[in-house]
CSV table of C-alpha atoms in Angstrom, one decimal:
chain,number,residue,atom,x,y,z
K,275,UNK,CA,78.8,17.9,66.9
K,276,UNK,CA,81.8,19.8,68.2
K,277,UNK,CA,82.3,21.1,71.7
K,278,UNK,CA,84.7,23.5,73.3
K,279,UNK,CA,87.4,22.0,75.5
K,280,UNK,CA,86.2,23.7,78.6
K,281,UNK,CA,82.5,22.8,78.0
K,282,UNK,CA,83.4,19.2,77.3
K,283,UNK,CA,85.5,18.9,80.4
K,284,UNK,CA,82.9,20.5,82.6
K,285,UNK,CA,80.0,18.4,81.2
K,286,UNK,CA,81.9,15.3,80.1
K,287,UNK,CA,79.6,12.6,81.5
K,288,UNK,CA,76.5,14.5,80.5
K,289,UNK,CA,77.7,15.1,77.0
K,290,UNK,CA,78.9,11.6,76.4
K,291,UNK,CA,75.7,10.0,77.6
K,292,UNK,CA,73.3,12.5,75.9
K,293,UNK,CA,75.1,12.8,72.6
K,294,UNK,CA,77.6,10.1,71.9
K,295,UNK,CA,77.5,7.0,74.1
K,296,UNK,CA,75.2,4.2,75.4
K,297,UNK,CA,73.8,4.8,78.9
K,298,UNK,CA,75.9,1.7,80.0
K,299,UNK,CA,78.9,0.9,77.8
K,300,UNK,CA,81.4,-1.7,78.9
K,301,UNK,CA,84.3,-2.7,76.7
K,302,UNK,CA,86.7,-5.4,77.9
K,303,UNK,CA,89.2,-7.6,76.0
K,304,UNK,CA,86.9,-10.6,76.2
K,305,UNK,CA,83.4,-9.1,76.1
K,306,UNK,CA,81.4,-6.0,75.5
K,307,UNK,CA,78.0,-4.9,76.9
K,308,UNK,CA,75.7,-1.9,76.3
K,309,UNK,CA,72.3,-0.9,77.6
K,310,UNK,CA,70.0,2.0,76.9
K,311,UNK,CA,66.7,3.4,78.0
K,312,UNK,CA,64.5,4.1,74.9
K,313,UNK,CA,61.7,6.6,75.3
K,314,UNK,CA,59.2,7.2,72.4
K,315,UNK,CA,57.0,10.0,73.5
K,316,UNK,CA,54.8,11.7,70.8
K,317,UNK,CA,51.9,14.1,70.9
K,318,UNK,CA,49.9,15.1,67.8
K,319,UNK,CA,46.7,16.5,66.5
K,320,UNK,CA,44.4,15.0,63.8
K,321,UNK,CA,42.5,18.0,62.6
K,322,UNK,CA,39.4,16.7,60.9
K,323,UNK,CA,38.5,14.4,63.8
K,324,UNK,CA,39.6,17.0,66.3
K,325,UNK,CA,41.5,14.2,68.0
K,326,UNK,CA,44.6,14.5,70.1
K,327,UNK,CA,46.9,11.6,69.3
K,328,UNK,CA,49.7,10.5,71.5
K,329,UNK,CA,52.2,7.7,72.1
K,330,UNK,CA,53.7,6.8,75.5
K,331,UNK,CA,56.5,4.2,75.0
K,332,UNK,CA,59.1,3.1,77.6
K,333,UNK,CA,61.7,0.8,76.2
K,334,UNK,CA,65.1,-0.7,76.6
K,335,UNK,CA,67.9,-2.2,74.6
K,336,UNK,CA,70.7,-4.4,75.7
K,337,UNK,CA,73.4,-6.1,73.7
K,338,UNK,CA,77.0,-7.2,73.5
K,339,UNK,CA,79.6,-9.6,72.4
K,340,UNK,CA,81.4,-12.6,74.0
K,341,UNK,CA,84.8,-13.1,72.3
K,342,UNK,CA,84.9,-12.5,68.6
K,343,UNK,CA,82.2,-15.0,67.5
K,344,UNK,CA,79.1,-14.5,69.8
K,345,UNK,CA,76.7,-11.5,69.7
K,346,UNK,CA,73.5,-11.0,71.6
K,347,UNK,CA,70.8,-8.2,71.5
K,348,UNK,CA,67.3,-7.7,73.0
K,349,UNK,CA,64.9,-4.8,73.0
K,350,UNK,CA,61.5,-4.4,74.6
K,351,UNK,CA,58.8,-1.7,74.7
K,352,UNK,CA,55.6,-1.1,76.7
K,353,UNK,CA,53.2,1.1,74.8
K,354,UNK,CA,50.0,3.0,75.1
K,355,UNK,CA,48.6,5.4,72.5
K,356,UNK,CA,45.8,7.0,70.7
K,357,UNK,CA,46.0,6.8,66.9
K,358,UNK,CA,44.7,8.7,63.9
K,359,UNK,CA,41.4,7.5,62.8
K,360,UNK,CA,42.7,5.3,59.9
K,361,UNK,CA,45.2,3.6,62.1
K,362,UNK,CA,42.6,3.1,64.7
K,363,UNK,CA,40.3,1.4,62.1
K,364,UNK,CA,43.2,-0.8,61.0
K,365,UNK,CA,44.0,-1.9,64.5
K,366,UNK,CA,40.4,-2.7,65.3
K,367,UNK,CA,39.9,-4.7,62.2
K,368,UNK,CA,43.1,-6.8,62.5
K,369,UNK,CA,43.5,-6.9,66.3
K,370,UNK,CA,47.1,-5.9,65.7
K,371,UNK,CA,48.9,-2.6,66.2
K,372,UNK,CA,50.5,-2.2,62.8
K,373,UNK,CA,53.8,-4.1,62.6
K,374,UNK,CA,54.2,-4.5,66.4
K,375,UNK,CA,51.9,-6.8,68.4
K,376,UNK,CA,48.3,-7.6,69.3
K,377,UNK,CA,46.2,-4.9,70.9
K,378,UNK,CA,45.5,-5.9,74.5
K,379,UNK,CA,42.3,-3.8,74.5
K,380,UNK,CA,40.9,-6.0,71.6
K,381,UNK,CA,39.4,-2.9,70.0
K,382,UNK,CA,37.2,-2.0,72.9
K,383,UNK,CA,39.0,1.3,73.8
K,384,UNK,CA,40.3,4.2,71.9
K,385,UNK,CA,43.5,4.0,73.9
K,386,UNK,CA,45.5,1.1,72.6
K,387,UNK,CA,47.8,-1.0,74.8
K,388,UNK,CA,50.5,-3.4,73.5
K,389,UNK,CA,54.1,-4.7,73.9
K,390,UNK,CA,56.9,-5.1,71.4
K,391,UNK,CA,59.8,-7.4,72.1
K,392,UNK,CA,62.8,-8.5,70.0
K,393,UNK,CA,65.7,-10.8,70.7
K,394,UNK,CA,68.7,-12.1,68.8
K,395,UNK,CA,71.7,-14.4,69.5
K,396,UNK,CA,74.3,-14.8,66.8
K,397,UNK,CA,77.2,-17.1,66.5
K,398,UNK,CA,79.9,-17.1,63.8
K,399,UNK,CA,82.0,-20.3,64.2
K,400,UNK,CA,83.9,-19.6,61.0
K,401,UNK,CA,84.1,-16.6,58.7
K,402,UNK,CA,82.0,-18.4,56.1
K,403,UNK,CA,79.0,-19.2,58.3
K,404,UNK,CA,76.7,-17.3,60.7
K,405,UNK,CA,74.0,-19.0,62.9
K,406,UNK,CA,71.3,-16.7,64.3
K,407,UNK,CA,68.2,-17.4,66.4
K,408,UNK,CA,65.8,-14.8,67.6
K,409,UNK,CA,62.4,-13.1,67.6
K,410,UNK,CA,62.4,-10.2,65.2
K,411,UNK,CA,61.6,-9.1,61.6
K,412,UNK,CA,63.5,-9.9,58.4
K,413,UNK,CA,63.8,-8.1,55.1
K,414,UNK,CA,64.8,-9.3,51.6
K,415,UNK,CA,65.4,-6.7,48.9
K,416,UNK,CA,66.9,-3.4,48.0
K,417,UNK,CA,63.9,-1.1,48.0
K,418,UNK,CA,61.5,0.6,50.4
K,419,UNK,CA,59.0,-2.3,50.1
K,420,UNK,CA,59.7,-6.0,49.6
K,421,UNK,CA,57.4,-8.3,47.5
K,422,UNK,CA,59.3,-11.3,48.9
K,423,UNK,CA,59.8,-10.8,52.7
K,424,UNK,CA,59.4,-7.5,54.4
K,425,UNK,CA,59.8,-6.0,57.9
K,426,UNK,CA,56.2,-4.9,58.1
K,427,UNK,CA,54.5,-7.6,60.1
K,428,UNK,CA,55.0,-8.2,63.8
K,429,UNK,CA,58.1,-10.0,65.0
K,430,UNK,CA,58.3,-13.8,64.9
K,431,UNK,CA,60.6,-16.5,66.1
K,432,UNK,CA,63.2,-17.9,63.7
K,433,UNK,CA,66.4,-19.8,63.2
K,434,UNK,CA,68.7,-18.5,60.4
K,435,UNK,CA,71.8,-19.8,58.8
K,436,UNK,CA,73.8,-17.5,56.5
K,437,UNK,CA,76.8,-18.7,54.5
K,438,UNK,CA,79.2,-16.6,52.4
K,439,UNK,CA,81.6,-17.9,49.9
K,440,UNK,CA,83.3,-15.6,47.4
K,441,UNK,CA,80.7,-13.5,45.6
K,442,UNK,CA,77.8,-15.8,46.7
K,443,UNK,CA,75.7,-15.4,49.9
K,444,UNK,CA,73.1,-18.0,50.9
K,445,UNK,CA,70.5,-17.8,53.6
K,446,UNK,CA,68.0,-20.4,55.0
K,447,UNK,CA,65.6,-19.5,57.7
K,448,UNK,CA,62.9,-21.5,59.6
K,449,UNK,CA,60.2,-19.5,61.3
K,450,UNK,CA,57.3,-20.1,63.7
K,451,UNK,CA,54.4,-17.7,63.3
K,452,UNK,CA,50.8,-17.1,64.5
K,453,UNK,CA,47.4,-16.8,62.8
K,454,UNK,CA,44.8,-15.3,65.2
K,455,UNK,CA,42.2,-15.2,62.4
K,456,UNK,CA,41.9,-19.0,62.2
K,457,UNK,CA,39.3,-20.5,64.5
K,458,UNK,CA,41.0,-21.6,67.8
K,459,UNK,CA,41.1,-25.4,68.4
K,460,UNK,CA,40.8,-24.8,72.1
K,461,UNK,CA,41.1,-22.0,74.7
K,462,UNK,CA,44.2,-23.7,76.2
K,463,UNK,CA,46.1,-23.9,72.9
K,464,UNK,CA,45.4,-20.3,72.0
K,465,UNK,CA,46.1,-18.9,68.5
K,466,UNK,CA,46.7,-21.3,65.6
K,467,UNK,CA,50.4,-21.6,64.7
K,468,UNK,CA,52.2,-22.0,61.4
K,469,UNK,CA,55.7,-22.7,60.2
K,470,UNK,CA,57.7,-21.3,57.4
K,471,UNK,CA,60.9,-22.0,55.6
K,472,UNK,CA,62.7,-19.3,53.5
K,473,UNK,CA,65.7,-19.6,51.2
K,474,UNK,CA,67.6,-16.8,49.5
K,475,UNK,CA,70.7,-17.0,47.3
K,476,UNK,CA,72.4,-13.7,46.4
K,477,UNK,CA,75.0,-13.8,43.7
K,478,UNK,CA,77.2,-10.7,43.0
K,479,UNK,CA,77.7,-11.4,39.3
K,480,UNK,CA,79.9,-8.4,38.8
K,481,UNK,CA,80.7,-5.2,40.7
K,482,UNK,CA,77.5,-3.7,39.2
K,483,UNK,CA,75.1,-6.6,38.9
K,484,UNK,CA,73.6,-8.7,41.7
K,485,UNK,CA,71.0,-11.5,41.2
K,486,UNK,CA,68.9,-13.1,44.0
K,487,UNK,CA,66.8,-16.2,44.0
K,488,UNK,CA,64.1,-16.8,46.7
K,489,UNK,CA,61.7,-19.5,47.7
K,490,UNK,CA,59.4,-20.1,50.7
K,491,UNK,CA,56.9,-22.7,52.0
K,492,UNK,CA,54.3,-22.1,54.7
K,493,UNK,CA,52.5,-25.0,56.4
K,494,UNK,CA,50.1,-25.3,59.4
K,495,UNK,CA,51.3,-26.6,62.7
K,496,UNK,CA,48.0,-28.6,63.0
K,497,UNK,CA,45.0,-29.2,60.7
K,498,UNK,CA,41.5,-28.0,61.4
K,499,UNK,CA,40.7,-31.2,63.4
K,500,UNK,CA,43.6,-30.5,65.7
K,501,UNK,CA,45.9,-33.2,64.4
K,502,UNK,CA,49.4,-32.1,65.2
K,503,UNK,CA,52.0,-31.9,62.4
K,504,UNK,CA,54.5,-29.6,64.0
K,505,UNK,CA,57.8,-29.0,62.3
K,506,UNK,CA,58.1,-30.9,59.1
K,507,UNK,CA,61.7,-32.2,58.9
K,508,UNK,CA,61.2,-32.6,55.1
K,509,UNK,CA,61.7,-28.9,55.0
K,510,UNK,CA,64.9,-29.2,57.1
K,511,UNK,CA,66.6,-29.5,53.7
K,512,UNK,CA,68.7,-26.3,53.4
K,513,UNK,CA,68.7,-26.4,49.6
K,514,UNK,CA,66.8,-23.7,47.7
K,515,UNK,CA,63.7,-24.3,45.6
K,516,UNK,CA,61.6,-26.7,47.6
K,517,UNK,CA,58.6,-26.7,45.3
K,518,UNK,CA,59.4,-30.4,44.3
K,519,UNK,CA,59.6,-31.3,48.0
K,520,UNK,CA,56.3,-29.5,48.7
K,521,UNK,CA,54.7,-31.3,45.7
K,522,UNK,CA,56.0,-34.7,46.9
K,523,UNK,CA,54.1,-34.0,50.2
K,524,UNK,CA,50.8,-33.9,48.2
K,525,UNK,CA,51.0,-30.1,47.9
K,526,UNK,CA,49.1,-29.3,51.2
K,527,UNK,CA,51.3,-26.2,51.7
K,528,UNK,CA,51.8,-22.8,50.4
K,529,UNK,CA,54.9,-22.5,48.2
K,530,UNK,CA,56.2,-19.3,46.5
K,531,UNK,CA,59.3,-18.5,44.5
K,532,UNK,CA,60.8,-15.1,43.7
K,533,UNK,CA,63.6,-13.1,42.1
K,534,UNK,CA,65.5,-10.0,43.2
K,535,UNK,CA,67.8,-8.1,41.0
K,536,UNK,CA,70.0,-5.0,41.3
K,537,UNK,CA,72.2,-3.1,38.9
K,538,UNK,CA,74.5,-0.2,39.7
K,539,UNK,CA,74.0,2.3,36.9
K,540,UNK,CA,76.6,4.7,38.4
K,541,UNK,CA,78.4,5.3,41.6
K,542,UNK,CA,75.3,7.3,42.8
K,543,UNK,CA,72.4,5.4,41.1
K,544,UNK,CA,71.1,1.9,41.4
K,545,UNK,CA,68.2,0.2,39.7
K,546,UNK,CA,66.5,-2.7,41.3
K,547,UNK,CA,63.5,-5.0,41.1
K,548,UNK,CA,61.6,-8.1,42.3
K,549,UNK,CA,59.2,-10.7,41.1
K,550,UNK,CA,57.2,-12.9,43.4
K,551,UNK,CA,55.4,-15.9,41.8
K,552,UNK,CA,52.8,-17.4,44.1
K,553,UNK,CA,50.9,-19.5,41.6
K,554,UNK,CA,50.4,-19.6,37.9
K,555,UNK,CA,48.3,-21.3,35.2
K,556,UNK,CA,50.7,-21.9,32.3
K,557,UNK,CA,48.0,-21.8,29.6
K,558,UNK,CA,46.8,-18.3,30.7
K,559,UNK,CA,50.0,-16.7,32.2
K,560,UNK,CA,50.8,-14.7,29.1
K,561,UNK,CA,47.2,-14.0,28.1
K,562,UNK,CA,45.0,-11.2,29.1
K,563,UNK,CA,42.2,-13.4,30.5
K,564,UNK,CA,42.9,-12.4,34.1
K,565,UNK,CA,42.9,-15.9,35.6
K,566,UNK,CA,42.8,-15.9,39.4
K,567,UNK,CA,45.3,-18.8,39.3
K,568,UNK,CA,48.0,-16.3,38.0
K,569,UNK,CA,49.0,-14.8,41.3
K,570,UNK,CA,52.2,-12.7,41.3
K,571,UNK,CA,53.7,-9.4,42.4
K,572,UNK,CA,56.4,-7.2,41.1
K,573,UNK,CA,58.6,-4.2,42.0
K,574,UNK,CA,60.7,-1.8,39.9
K,575,UNK,CA,62.7,0.9,41.5
K,576,UNK,CA,65.6,3.3,41.3
K,577,UNK,CA,67.5,4.9,44.2
K,578,UNK,CA,70.4,7.2,44.4
K,579,UNK,CA,72.6,9.5,46.5
K,580,UNK,CA,74.0,13.0,46.2
K,581,UNK,CA,71.3,14.0,43.7
K,582,UNK,CA,72.0,17.3,41.9
K,583,UNK,CA,75.6,17.0,43.3
K,584,UNK,CA,74.2,17.8,46.8
K,585,UNK,CA,76.0,15.6,49.3
K,586,UNK,CA,73.7,13.5,51.5
K,587,UNK,CA,70.6,14.2,49.4
K,588,UNK,CA,69.2,10.8,48.7
K,589,UNK,CA,66.1,9.6,46.8
K,590,UNK,CA,64.1,6.6,45.9
K,591,UNK,CA,61.3,6.0,43.4
K,592,UNK,CA,59.5,2.7,43.4
K,593,UNK,CA,56.6,1.0,41.6
K,594,UNK,CA,55.0,-2.0,43.3
K,595,UNK,CA,52.0,-4.2,42.4
K,596,UNK,CA,50.3,-7.5,43.1
K,597,UNK,CA,47.5,-9.3,41.2
K,598,UNK,CA,44.3,-10.2,43.0
K,599,UNK,CA,44.5,-13.2,45.4
K,600,UNK,CA,48.3,-13.1,45.5
K,601,UNK,CA,49.7,-14.4,48.8
K,602,UNK,CA,46.3,-15.9,49.8
K,603,UNK,CA,45.6,-19.6,50.1
K,604,UNK,CA,42.7,-22.0,50.6
K,605,UNK,CA,42.7,-21.3,54.3
K,606,UNK,CA,44.4,-18.4,56.2
K,607,UNK,CA,46.4,-20.8,58.3
K,608,UNK,CA,48.8,-21.2,55.4
K,609,UNK,CA,48.5,-17.8,53.8
K,610,UNK,CA,51.6,-15.5,53.5
K,611,UNK,CA,51.0,-13.6,56.7
K,612,UNK,CA,51.9,-13.4,60.3
K,613,UNK,CA,49.8,-12.1,63.3
K,614,UNK,CA,47.0,-11.0,60.9
K,615,UNK,CA,49.5,-8.9,58.7
K,616,UNK,CA,51.2,-9.6,55.4
K,617,UNK,CA,54.7,-11.0,55.3
K,618,UNK,CA,55.4,-9.1,52.0
K,619,UNK,CA,53.9,-5.8,51.0
K,620,UNK,CA,51.7,-4.1,53.7
K,621,UNK,CA,48.8,-3.6,51.3
K,622,UNK,CA,48.3,-7.3,50.7
K,623,UNK,CA,47.2,-7.9,47.0
K,624,UNK,CA,45.0,-6.4,44.3
K,625,UNK,CA,46.9,-3.1,44.3
K,626,UNK,CA,49.4,-0.8,42.4
K,627,UNK,CA,51.6,1.6,44.3
K,628,UNK,CA,54.0,4.4,43.4
K,629,UNK,CA,56.2,5.7,46.2
K,630,UNK,CA,58.9,8.4,46.3
K,631,UNK,CA,61.3,9.2,49.1
K,632,UNK,CA,63.7,12.1,49.6
K,633,UNK,CA,66.1,12.5,52.5
K,634,UNK,CA,68.8,15.1,53.4
K,635,UNK,CA,71.1,15.1,56.4
K,636,UNK,CA,73.1,18.0,57.6
K,637,UNK,CA,75.2,17.4,60.7
K,638,UNK,CA,72.7,16.1,63.2
K,639,UNK,CA,69.7,17.4,61.4
K,640,UNK,CA,67.7,15.1,59.2
K,641,UNK,CA,65.0,16.1,56.7
K,642,UNK,CA,62.8,13.4,55.0
K,643,UNK,CA,59.8,13.5,52.7
K,644,UNK,CA,57.6,10.8,51.3
K,645,UNK,CA,54.7,10.6,48.8
K,646,UNK,CA,52.6,7.6,47.8
K,647,UNK,CA,49.8,6.9,45.3
K,648,UNK,CA,47.9,3.7,45.6
K,649,UNK,CA,45.2,2.1,43.4
K,650,UNK,CA,43.4,-1.0,44.8
K,651,UNK,CA,40.1,-2.8,45.1
K,652,UNK,CA,38.3,-3.5,48.4
K,653,UNK,CA,35.7,-6.3,49.1
K,654,UNK,CA,32.0,-5.5,49.4
K,655,UNK,CA,28.8,-7.4,50.0
K,656,UNK,CA,30.6,-10.5,51.2
K,657,UNK,CA,32.4,-11.0,47.8
K,658,UNK,CA,36.1,-11.8,47.7
K,659,UNK,CA,37.8,-9.5,45.1
K,660,UNK,CA,41.3,-10.6,46.0
K,661,UNK,CA,42.8,-8.0,48.4
K,662,UNK,CA,42.2,-9.6,51.7
K,663,UNK,CA,44.8,-12.3,52.2
K,664,UNK,CA,42.7,-14.0,54.9
K,665,UNK,CA,39.9,-15.0,52.5
K,666,UNK,CA,40.2,-18.2,50.5
K,667,UNK,CA,41.2,-17.7,46.9
K,668,UNK,CA,38.9,-20.7,46.2
K,669,UNK,CA,35.9,-18.4,46.6
K,670,UNK,CA,36.6,-15.6,44.1
K,671,UNK,CA,34.0,-13.0,43.3
K,672,UNK,CA,34.2,-13.8,39.6
K,673,UNK,CA,33.3,-17.5,39.2
K,674,UNK,CA,32.6,-19.0,35.8
K,675,UNK,CA,32.8,-22.7,36.6
K,676,UNK,CA,30.4,-25.3,37.7
K,677,UNK,CA,28.3,-24.1,40.8
K,678,UNK,CA,29.0,-27.4,42.4
K,679,UNK,CA,32.7,-26.6,42.4
K,680,UNK,CA,32.5,-23.3,44.2
K,681,UNK,CA,34.7,-23.4,47.2
K,682,UNK,CA,36.9,-26.2,45.9
K,683,UNK,CA,40.3,-26.1,44.2
K,684,UNK,CA,38.7,-26.3,40.7
K,685,UNK,CA,36.8,-23.0,41.5
K,686,UNK,CA,40.1,-21.1,41.3
K,687,UNK,CA,40.2,-21.3,37.5
K,688,UNK,CA,38.3,-18.1,37.0
K,689,UNK,CA,39.0,-15.3,34.5
K,690,UNK,CA,38.4,-11.6,34.1
K,691,UNK,CA,40.3,-10.5,37.1
K,692,UNK,CA,42.2,-7.2,37.2
K,693,UNK,CA,43.9,-4.9,39.7
K,694,UNK,CA,41.4,-2.5,41.3
K,695,UNK,CA,38.4,-4.8,40.9
K,696,UNK,CA,35.8,-4.6,43.7
K,697,UNK,CA,35.3,-1.3,45.3
K,698,UNK,CA,37.9,0.7,43.3
K,699,UNK,CA,39.9,2.9,45.7
K,700,UNK,CA,42.6,5.5,45.4
K,701,UNK,CA,44.9,6.7,48.1
K,702,UNK,CA,47.1,9.7,48.2
K,703,UNK,CA,49.7,10.0,51.0
K,704,UNK,CA,52.3,12.6,51.9
K,705,UNK,CA,54.5,12.8,55.0
K,706,UNK,CA,57.4,15.0,56.0
K,707,UNK,CA,59.7,15.0,59.1
K,708,UNK,CA,62.4,17.1,60.5
K,709,UNK,CA,64.6,15.5,63.2
K,710,UNK,CA,67.5,16.5,65.3
K,711,UNK,CA,69.6,13.6,66.3
K,712,UNK,CA,70.6,13.7,70.0
K,713,UNK,CA,72.4,10.3,70.2
K,714,UNK,CA,73.2,8.0,67.3
K,715,UNK,CA,73.8,5.0,69.5
K,716,UNK,CA,70.1,4.5,69.9
K,717,UNK,CA,68.6,7.0,67.5
K,718,UNK,CA,67.4,9.4,70.2
K,719,UNK,CA,66.0,12.4,68.4
K,720,UNK,CA,63.6,15.3,68.6
K,721,UNK,CA,61.2,15.0,65.7
K,722,UNK,CA,58.5,17.1,64.1
K,723,UNK,CA,56.2,15.5,61.5
K,724,UNK,CA,53.3,16.3,59.3
K,725,UNK,CA,51.1,13.8,57.5
K,726,UNK,CA,48.3,14.0,54.9
K,727,UNK,CA,46.4,10.9,53.7
K,728,UNK,CA,43.3,10.8,51.5
K,729,UNK,CA,41.5,7.5,50.7
K,730,UNK,CA,38.5,7.7,48.4
K,731,UNK,CA,36.0,5.3,46.6
K,732,UNK,CA,32.3,5.2,45.8
K,733,UNK,CA,31.4,4.2,49.4
K,734,UNK,CA,33.5,6.4,51.6
K,735,UNK,CA,36.0,9.2,51.6
K,736,UNK,CA,38.5,9.7,54.4
K,737,UNK,CA,40.9,12.6,54.8
K,738,UNK,CA,43.6,12.7,57.5
K,739,UNK,CA,45.7,15.8,58.2
K,740,UNK,CA,47.9,15.7,61.3
K,741,UNK,CA,50.9,17.2,63.0
K,742,UNK,CA,53.1,15.6,65.7
K,743,UNK,CA,56.1,16.4,67.8
K,744,UNK,CA,58.0,14.0,70.0
K,745,UNK,CA,61.1,12.6,71.6
K,746,UNK,CA,61.8,9.4,69.8
K,747,UNK,CA,64.3,6.6,69.8
K,748,UNK,CA,65.2,3.0,68.6
K,749,UNK,CA,65.6,1.6,65.1
K,750,UNK,CA,62.3,-0.1,64.8
K,751,UNK,CA,60.7,-0.4,61.3
K,752,UNK,CA,57.3,1.2,61.6
K,753,UNK,CA,55.1,2.3,58.8
K,754,UNK,CA,52.3,4.9,58.7
K,755,UNK,CA,51.5,4.6,54.9
K,756,UNK,CA,49.0,1.7,55.3
K,757,UNK,CA,46.0,1.1,53.1
K,758,UNK,CA,42.6,-0.2,54.1
K,759,UNK,CA,42.3,-3.9,53.3
K,760,UNK,CA,38.5,-4.1,53.8
K,761,UNK,CA,35.6,-1.7,54.2
K,762,UNK,CA,34.7,-0.1,57.5
C-alpha cells in the first residue's frame, strides 16, 4: 500500500504499526525481538438453525533471534465461541475443538472455552544441521492435505533434527502426545500418553523431480496395567525405516511407511502425490478381496500459479482416499492420532475426497474459494466399519473367521471391505472468503466469508449455510471442512 508523504509523516507511528510493523519490533546487531497482540473476533449466522455464531479470541505472539544461530517463537490464545451445528457436534463427540485443544466445558455448554499455545526454539550450530524443540504442529507433503503427517490435530511436544547436504534433506522427530479416549489409569496421572518417532528423507533428484521417503512408529507410554515404558531408546536411532527395529521389539507398536513425490510439469504447474502404507497382507494386496489387513491411503494432486496468464491466480485440485481401518490399531493408545484427532487426514479412514482451491491476490485484497466432495462410511449399531480410528481394527464389522478369534489379531484377516461401507455418506462443501490485509507481519485482516455444507445418508441429512465477518489475525492452520466420523 502506498501513502502520500504528508500523510505518512503525520501518521507515521500509526501507519507503521497498523499496516507494516510488529507492535514491538527491536532490531539490534546481536539480537532481535518482536511482539504482537493477536485478536480473532468473528460474528456469523447459521441460517437453518437460526443460530448466531461468534468467536472471541485474544492472543499474542513473541519471537526473535540471538546471534545468527538461535531463534525462538511463542504464541498463545484464549478463546470462547459458539460454533455452527456440525462443528458443535464434532467438538462434543471428540472433546476437542477442531485442531486446537480440549474443550474446557466438556460438551456441557453451547459456548465453548479453550486455549491454544505453541512454542518453538531453534538452534543451527552449522549450516547443515538444525535442532528444534517445541509444542506445535508439523506437516509433510506438497498438497492441501497430508496422508503422512498433517497440521490438523492439536499441537504436541516434539524434538526435531533436520539435516541438509546437497540435494538431500533429512528430518527425524520424536514427539509426545495424548490419548484422552483411552481409560485413565488414575485421576492423578490424567490422560494416557503416547510417543512417536517420524523420519522423512527428501531427495531433489533433478530441478523438476523430488522424492520423499517416510516412516513412523507410535508406542504407548505405559500399558493398560500401568507399567511404565516411557521413551524407548531403541527408537533413538535416527536412521529411516524402523520397521525392522519395531519388529525386533516383538511388534507391540504401530509402524507406518510412506512415500511423497513431486514433479514440476512447468514453471507454473506441479503434480504431486503420496502413499501411506499402514499394514498389508501380501497375498491379498493386489487382489480385489478387500482384506481389512490391507490398510493404506493415497493422494494425487496438481497445483499451479498464474492460471490463464493471470498473475497471482493460483489453484489446486487434489484427490485423497484411505481404505477402511487405515491408521487404526488394536487399541487407541497406539493409533495414528493425537488428542482425539487424526495425525494425517482429518477424515480418518474409509473415505474418498476431491478438493479444489482457488486463490487470487490483488494488492492487499485476497479472494479464496474452496469446494470439496466426500464419500465415506459411518459406523452404526455398534459395528466397526473402519472410519473411526479409535475403534480396534481387530473387531471389524465383516468377520469371516472363527468366532473364537473375534477380537484377536487373527480376526483382522477379513475380506469384502470397501470404501463407503457402513452408513454410506456423501458430503458437499463450498466456502468463499474475501479479506483485506491490514498487517502482513501477523496476518491481521478484515474478512468476510460464506460457507455451505451438506452431509447426507440414509439416517440423517444436515445442511449448513452461514455467513461471517470478522477481524482476524495469526497464521494458525484451522480447517472448517471436517466430516462426521460417527453418527449423532
